[in-house]
Structures are given as structure tokens and as C-alpha cells.
mmCIF file of C-alpha atoms in Angstrom:
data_model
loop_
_atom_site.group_PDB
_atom_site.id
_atom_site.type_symbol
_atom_site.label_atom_id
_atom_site.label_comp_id
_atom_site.label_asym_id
_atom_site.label_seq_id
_atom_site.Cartn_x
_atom_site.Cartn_y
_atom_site.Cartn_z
ATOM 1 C CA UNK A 171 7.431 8.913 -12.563
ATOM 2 C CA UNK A 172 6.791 11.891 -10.417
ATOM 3 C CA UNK A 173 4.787 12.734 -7.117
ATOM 4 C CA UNK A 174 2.391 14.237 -9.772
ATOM 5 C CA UNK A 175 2.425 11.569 -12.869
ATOM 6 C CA UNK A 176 1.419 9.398 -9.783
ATOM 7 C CA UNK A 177 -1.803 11.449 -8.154
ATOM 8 C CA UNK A 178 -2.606 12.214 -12.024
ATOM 9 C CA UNK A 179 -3.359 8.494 -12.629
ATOM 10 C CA UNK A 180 -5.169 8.839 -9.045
ATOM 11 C CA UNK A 181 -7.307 11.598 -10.503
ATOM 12 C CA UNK A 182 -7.824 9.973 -14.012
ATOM 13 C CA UNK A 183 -9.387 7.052 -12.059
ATOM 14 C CA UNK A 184 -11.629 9.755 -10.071
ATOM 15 C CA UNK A 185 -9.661 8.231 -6.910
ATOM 16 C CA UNK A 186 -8.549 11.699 -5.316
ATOM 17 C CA UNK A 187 -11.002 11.964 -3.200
ATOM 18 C CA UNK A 188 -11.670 15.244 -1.156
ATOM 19 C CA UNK A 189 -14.574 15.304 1.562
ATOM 20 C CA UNK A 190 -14.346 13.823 5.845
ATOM 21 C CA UNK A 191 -12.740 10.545 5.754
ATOM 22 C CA UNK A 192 -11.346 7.929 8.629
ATOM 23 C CA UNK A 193 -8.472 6.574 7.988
ATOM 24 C CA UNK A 194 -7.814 2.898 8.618
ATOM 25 C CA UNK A 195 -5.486 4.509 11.295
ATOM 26 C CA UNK A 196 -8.558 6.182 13.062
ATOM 27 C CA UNK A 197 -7.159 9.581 12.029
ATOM 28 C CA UNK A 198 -8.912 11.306 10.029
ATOM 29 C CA UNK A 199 -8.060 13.406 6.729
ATOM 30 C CA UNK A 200 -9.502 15.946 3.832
ATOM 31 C CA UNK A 201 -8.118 13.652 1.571
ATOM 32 C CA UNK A 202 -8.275 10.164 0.131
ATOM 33 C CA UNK A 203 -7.013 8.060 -2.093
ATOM 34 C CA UNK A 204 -9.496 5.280 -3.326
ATOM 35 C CA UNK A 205 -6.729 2.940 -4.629
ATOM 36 C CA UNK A 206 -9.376 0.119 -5.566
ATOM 37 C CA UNK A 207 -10.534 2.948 -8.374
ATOM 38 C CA UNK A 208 -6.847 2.703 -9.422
ATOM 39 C CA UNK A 209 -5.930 -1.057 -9.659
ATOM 40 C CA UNK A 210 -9.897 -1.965 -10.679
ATOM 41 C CA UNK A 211 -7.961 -0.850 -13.966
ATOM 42 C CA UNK A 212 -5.338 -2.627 -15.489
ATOM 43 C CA UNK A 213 -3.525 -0.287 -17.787
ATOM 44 C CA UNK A 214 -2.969 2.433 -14.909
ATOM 45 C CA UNK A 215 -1.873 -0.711 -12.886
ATOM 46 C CA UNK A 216 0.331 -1.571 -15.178
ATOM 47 C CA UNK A 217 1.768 1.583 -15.091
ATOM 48 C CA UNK A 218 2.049 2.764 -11.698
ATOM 49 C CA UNK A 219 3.877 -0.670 -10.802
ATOM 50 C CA UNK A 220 6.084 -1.078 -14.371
ATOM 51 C CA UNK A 221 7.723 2.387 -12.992
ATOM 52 C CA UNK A 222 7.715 0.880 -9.217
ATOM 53 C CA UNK A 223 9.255 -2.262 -10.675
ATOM 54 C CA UNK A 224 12.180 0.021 -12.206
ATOM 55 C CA UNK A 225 12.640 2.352 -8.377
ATOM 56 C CA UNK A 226 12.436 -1.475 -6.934
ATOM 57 C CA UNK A 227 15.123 -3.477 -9.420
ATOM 58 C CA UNK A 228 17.539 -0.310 -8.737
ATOM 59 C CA UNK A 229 17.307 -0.304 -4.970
ATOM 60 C CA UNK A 230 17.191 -4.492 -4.188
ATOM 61 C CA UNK A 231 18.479 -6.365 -7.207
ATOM 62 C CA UNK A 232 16.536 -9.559 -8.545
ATOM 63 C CA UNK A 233 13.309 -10.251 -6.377
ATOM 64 C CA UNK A 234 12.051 -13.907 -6.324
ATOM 65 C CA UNK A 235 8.560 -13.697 -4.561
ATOM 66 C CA UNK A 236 6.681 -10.285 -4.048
ATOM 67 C CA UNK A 237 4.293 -10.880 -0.794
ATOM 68 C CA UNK A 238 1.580 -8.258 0.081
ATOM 69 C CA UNK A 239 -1.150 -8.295 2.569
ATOM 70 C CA UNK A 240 -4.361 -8.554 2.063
ATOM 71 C CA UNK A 241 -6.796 -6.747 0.290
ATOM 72 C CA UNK A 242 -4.421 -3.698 -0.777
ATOM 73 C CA UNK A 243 -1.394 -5.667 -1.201
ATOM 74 C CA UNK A 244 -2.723 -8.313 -3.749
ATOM 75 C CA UNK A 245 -3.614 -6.617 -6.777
ATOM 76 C CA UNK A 246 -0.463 -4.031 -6.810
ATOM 77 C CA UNK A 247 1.555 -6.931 -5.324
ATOM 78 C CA UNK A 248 0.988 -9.066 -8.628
ATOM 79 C CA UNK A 249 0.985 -6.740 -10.937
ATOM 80 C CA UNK A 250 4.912 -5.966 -9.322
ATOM 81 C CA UNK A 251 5.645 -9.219 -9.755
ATOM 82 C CA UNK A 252 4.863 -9.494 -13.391
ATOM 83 C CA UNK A 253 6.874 -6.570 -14.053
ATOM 84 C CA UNK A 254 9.506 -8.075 -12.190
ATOM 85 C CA UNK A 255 9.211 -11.568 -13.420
ATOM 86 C CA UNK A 256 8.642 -13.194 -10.224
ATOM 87 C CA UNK A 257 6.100 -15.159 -7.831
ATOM 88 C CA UNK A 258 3.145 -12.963 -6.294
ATOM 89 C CA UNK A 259 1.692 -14.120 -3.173
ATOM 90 C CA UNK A 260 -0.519 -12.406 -0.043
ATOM 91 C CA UNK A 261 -0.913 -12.881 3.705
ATOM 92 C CA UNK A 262 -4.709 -12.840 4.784
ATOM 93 C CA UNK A 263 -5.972 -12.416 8.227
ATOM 94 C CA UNK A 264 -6.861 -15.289 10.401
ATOM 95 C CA UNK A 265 -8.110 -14.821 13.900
ATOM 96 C CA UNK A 266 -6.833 -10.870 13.685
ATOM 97 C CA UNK A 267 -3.185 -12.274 12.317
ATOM 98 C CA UNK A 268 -1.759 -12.008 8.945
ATOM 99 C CA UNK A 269 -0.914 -15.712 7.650
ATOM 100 C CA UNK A 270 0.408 -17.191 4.118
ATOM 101 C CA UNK A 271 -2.105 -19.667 3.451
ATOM 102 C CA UNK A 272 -3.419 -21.345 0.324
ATOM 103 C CA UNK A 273 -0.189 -23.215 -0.568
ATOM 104 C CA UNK A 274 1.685 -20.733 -0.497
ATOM 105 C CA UNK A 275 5.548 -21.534 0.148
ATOM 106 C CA UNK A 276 8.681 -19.818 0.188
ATOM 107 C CA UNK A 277 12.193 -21.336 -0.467
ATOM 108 C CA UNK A 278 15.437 -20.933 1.657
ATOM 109 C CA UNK A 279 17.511 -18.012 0.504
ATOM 110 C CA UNK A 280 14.688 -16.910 -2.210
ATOM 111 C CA UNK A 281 14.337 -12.663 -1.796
ATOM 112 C CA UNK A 282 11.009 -11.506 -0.914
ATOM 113 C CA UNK A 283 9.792 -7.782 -1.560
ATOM 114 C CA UNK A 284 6.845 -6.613 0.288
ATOM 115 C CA UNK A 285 4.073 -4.610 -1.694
ATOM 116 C CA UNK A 286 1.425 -2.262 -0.548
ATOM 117 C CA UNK A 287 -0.401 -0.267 -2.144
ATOM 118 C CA UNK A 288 -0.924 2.672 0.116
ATOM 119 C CA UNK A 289 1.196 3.471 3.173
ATOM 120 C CA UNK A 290 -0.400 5.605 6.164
ATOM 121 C CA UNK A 291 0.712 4.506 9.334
ATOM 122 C CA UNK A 292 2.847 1.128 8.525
ATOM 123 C CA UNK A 293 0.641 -1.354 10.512
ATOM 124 C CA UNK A 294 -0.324 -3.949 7.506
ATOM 125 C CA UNK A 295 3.344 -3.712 6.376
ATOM 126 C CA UNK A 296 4.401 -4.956 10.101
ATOM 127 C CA UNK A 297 1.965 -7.459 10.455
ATOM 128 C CA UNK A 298 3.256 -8.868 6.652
ATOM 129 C CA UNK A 299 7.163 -8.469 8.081
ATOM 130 C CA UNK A 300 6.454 -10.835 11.307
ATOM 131 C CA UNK A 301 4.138 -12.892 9.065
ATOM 132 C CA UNK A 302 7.295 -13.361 6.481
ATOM 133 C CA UNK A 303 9.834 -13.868 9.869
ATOM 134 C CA UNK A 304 8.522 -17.376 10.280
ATOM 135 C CA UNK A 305 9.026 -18.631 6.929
ATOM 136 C CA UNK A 306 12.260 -19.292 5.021
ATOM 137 C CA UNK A 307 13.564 -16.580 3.042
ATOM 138 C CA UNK A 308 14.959 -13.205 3.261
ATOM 139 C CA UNK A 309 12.984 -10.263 2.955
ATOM 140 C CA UNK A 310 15.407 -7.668 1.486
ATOM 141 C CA UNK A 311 12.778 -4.318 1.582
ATOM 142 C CA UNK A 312 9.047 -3.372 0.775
ATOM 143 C CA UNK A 313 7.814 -1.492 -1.872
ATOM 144 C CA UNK A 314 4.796 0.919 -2.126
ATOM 145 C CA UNK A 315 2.647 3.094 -5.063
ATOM 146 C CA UNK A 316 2.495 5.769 -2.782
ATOM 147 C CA UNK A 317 4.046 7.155 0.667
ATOM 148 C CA UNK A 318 1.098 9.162 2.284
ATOM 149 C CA UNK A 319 3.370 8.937 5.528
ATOM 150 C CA UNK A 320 5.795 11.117 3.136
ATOM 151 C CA UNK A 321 8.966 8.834 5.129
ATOM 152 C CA UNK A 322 7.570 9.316 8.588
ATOM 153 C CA UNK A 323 6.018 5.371 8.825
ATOM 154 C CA UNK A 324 8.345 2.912 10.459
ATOM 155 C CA UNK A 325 7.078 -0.051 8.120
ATOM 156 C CA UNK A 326 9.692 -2.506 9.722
ATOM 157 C CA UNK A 327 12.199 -2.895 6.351
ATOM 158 C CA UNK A 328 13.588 -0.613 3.915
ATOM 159 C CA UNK A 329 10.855 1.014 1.760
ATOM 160 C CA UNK A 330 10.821 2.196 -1.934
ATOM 161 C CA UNK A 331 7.647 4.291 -3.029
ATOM 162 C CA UNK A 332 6.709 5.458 -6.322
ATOM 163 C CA UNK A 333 5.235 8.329 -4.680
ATOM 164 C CA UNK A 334 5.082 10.389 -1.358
ATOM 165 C CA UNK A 335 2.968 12.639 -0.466
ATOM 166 C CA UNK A 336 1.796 14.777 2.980
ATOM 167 C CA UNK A 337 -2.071 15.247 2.859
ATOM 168 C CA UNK A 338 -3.005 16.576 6.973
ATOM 169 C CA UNK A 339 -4.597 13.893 8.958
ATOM 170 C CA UNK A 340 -5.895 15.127 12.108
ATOM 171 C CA UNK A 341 -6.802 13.172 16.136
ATOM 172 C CA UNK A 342 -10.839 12.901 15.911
ATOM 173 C CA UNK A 343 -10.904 14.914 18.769
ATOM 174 C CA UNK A 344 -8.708 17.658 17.438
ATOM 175 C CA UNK A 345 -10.352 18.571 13.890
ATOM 176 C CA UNK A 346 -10.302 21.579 12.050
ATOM 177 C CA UNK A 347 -13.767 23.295 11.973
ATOM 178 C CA UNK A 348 -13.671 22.648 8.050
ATOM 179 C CA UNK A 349 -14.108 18.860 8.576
ATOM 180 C CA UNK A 350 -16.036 19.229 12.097
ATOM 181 C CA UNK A 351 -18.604 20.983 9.791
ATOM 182 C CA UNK A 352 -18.878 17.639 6.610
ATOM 183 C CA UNK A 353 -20.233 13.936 7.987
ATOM 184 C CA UNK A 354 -17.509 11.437 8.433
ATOM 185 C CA UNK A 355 -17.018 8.858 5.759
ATOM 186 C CA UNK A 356 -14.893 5.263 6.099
ATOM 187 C CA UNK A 357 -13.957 3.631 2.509
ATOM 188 C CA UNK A 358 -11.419 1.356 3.763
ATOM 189 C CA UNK A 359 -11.845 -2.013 4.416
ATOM 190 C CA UNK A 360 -9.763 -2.381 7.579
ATOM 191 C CA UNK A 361 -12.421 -3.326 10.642
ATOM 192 C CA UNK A 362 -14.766 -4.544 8.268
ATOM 193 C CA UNK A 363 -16.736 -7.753 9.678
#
């Protein structure tokens, strides 16, 4: 699949969004991409992550458990790991930390892939690496649909993306007159109470 294919299942799921948004980041951008649109339906899901299973089994090998963080990481992250034929799991936050609860386990020497959905500035994919460092296990790399960092994010592992793209994000106190001029909107879920 290329850049495009990729953004054309975006924009067949009316998830290219143009307008004033905040990023999770803070930053703020003239584009963005409503992934929930995406993955709320399973045949693009299917897919977006049957091609990101292929980039994945090329790069890493076999995969035993594909672990994503919560809320972008879990649909994408199983739908990976039925392409791949392995276990899905997530990490959810717990007093501001990313944890594996719920049963969740991992075995000695299994190979765990991290999944995200989007990529901006790395942070979630972090917080999933040092929640993964104090369980058993190796994880080999991470995995993502798309890039929007375009390479620049340090996401603590190796990543493979489907796609990467560069949309601007801007400081919010260094905006282009174009966005100074349309009301500020905030569809992710990070800071939500």
C-alpha cells in the first residue's frame, strides 16, 4: 500500500479532516486524521492492518503478542494480530501510567510488537515501551497505520508504518493567520477526564 492507498481509506471513512485542531501533543495542525472513523469499520481495518501485517512479518519475523496502548492502540492492535496470527493485548492508564491489566500475561522469550494507530509525537508508544520493560518478553519493534511524524518521532524501538506523512503542526503561540482566523477544535481523547 502507498502513502495515498492509505489517506484514501482515511478519506473514504470521511476521516481527513481539514479545519483548527489540537493535537494530543498541544500543537496544533490544519489537518486531522479521525482514526476512530477508520477502525469503527472493519473491512478498511482489515485492510489497512492485513498490508501492515505484511511491512511487519518482513521487517521482525514471527510476532507472538501485539500490545498497544490504550484507546488508539486496541482496535488496530487486534486487528494486527489476527492478521498475524497472534495474541492482542493493551496497556490502559492507571494513576497517569500505562499498565497491562486484566490478566493479561506475557511469557519469557515470547516477541512482542507494539501497535498504534497514529504516531505524532511518540509519547503513548514510550509510555507502552517502559510499560512492556517490566514484564517478560522481548519487544523486537512497533508498528503503526500511519507516521504523521514522517520518521522524526523517537518512539523508543524500531518502527514500521504503513504510511508517513508531513501535515504542518504549528506552537499555539506561533500560528499562521489562516488557523488564528477558524475556532480551535480537540477530537482526541488524550486529557480527557
Amino acid at each position: 500500500m502507498t502513502n495515498d492507498d492509505v489517506l484514501d481509506c482515511f478519506r473514504e471513512a470521511g476521516a481527513l479532516l481539514e479545519g483548527h485542531f489540537i493535537l494530543s501533543s498541544g500543537r496544533r495542525s490544519p489537518v486531522f486524521l479521525q482514526k476512530a472513523l477508520v477502525f469503527s469499520q472493519p473491512e478498511l481495518a482489515e485492510r489497512l492492518c492485513k498490508a501492515l501485517a505484511q511491512n511487519v512479518t518482513e521487517t521482525f519475523g514471527k510476532i507472538d503478542v501485539v500490545a498497544g496502548p490504550a484507546v488508539g492502540g486496541i482496535i488496530p492492535g487486534y486487528e494486527l494480530a489476527r492478521q498475524l496470527g497472534c495474541r492482542s493485548i493493551f496497556a490502559e492508564r492507571v494513576d497517569g501510567e500505562l499498565q497491562f491489566r486484566r490478566g493479561f500475561s506475557i511469557a519469557e522469550g515470547e516477541k512482542i510488537l507494539i501497535a498504534e494507530d497514529i504516531v505524532t509525537t511518540g509519547l503513548s508508544f514510550r509510555e507502552t515501551v517502559i510499560a512492556l520493560g517490566k514484564l517478560p518478553g522481548k519487544v523486537v519493534g512497533g508498528s503503526c497505520v500511519i507516521d504523521r511524524s514522517n520518521g522524526r518521532a523517537d518512539v523508543g524501538c524500531k518502527l514500521v508504518s504503513l504510511a508517513q506523512v508531513d501535515f504542518p503542526d504549528y506552537d499555539p503561540d506561533d500560528l499562521p493567520d489562516e488557523l488564528k482566523a477558524l475556532p480551535p477544535v480537540k477530537p482526541g481523547s488524550r486529557g480527557l477526564a
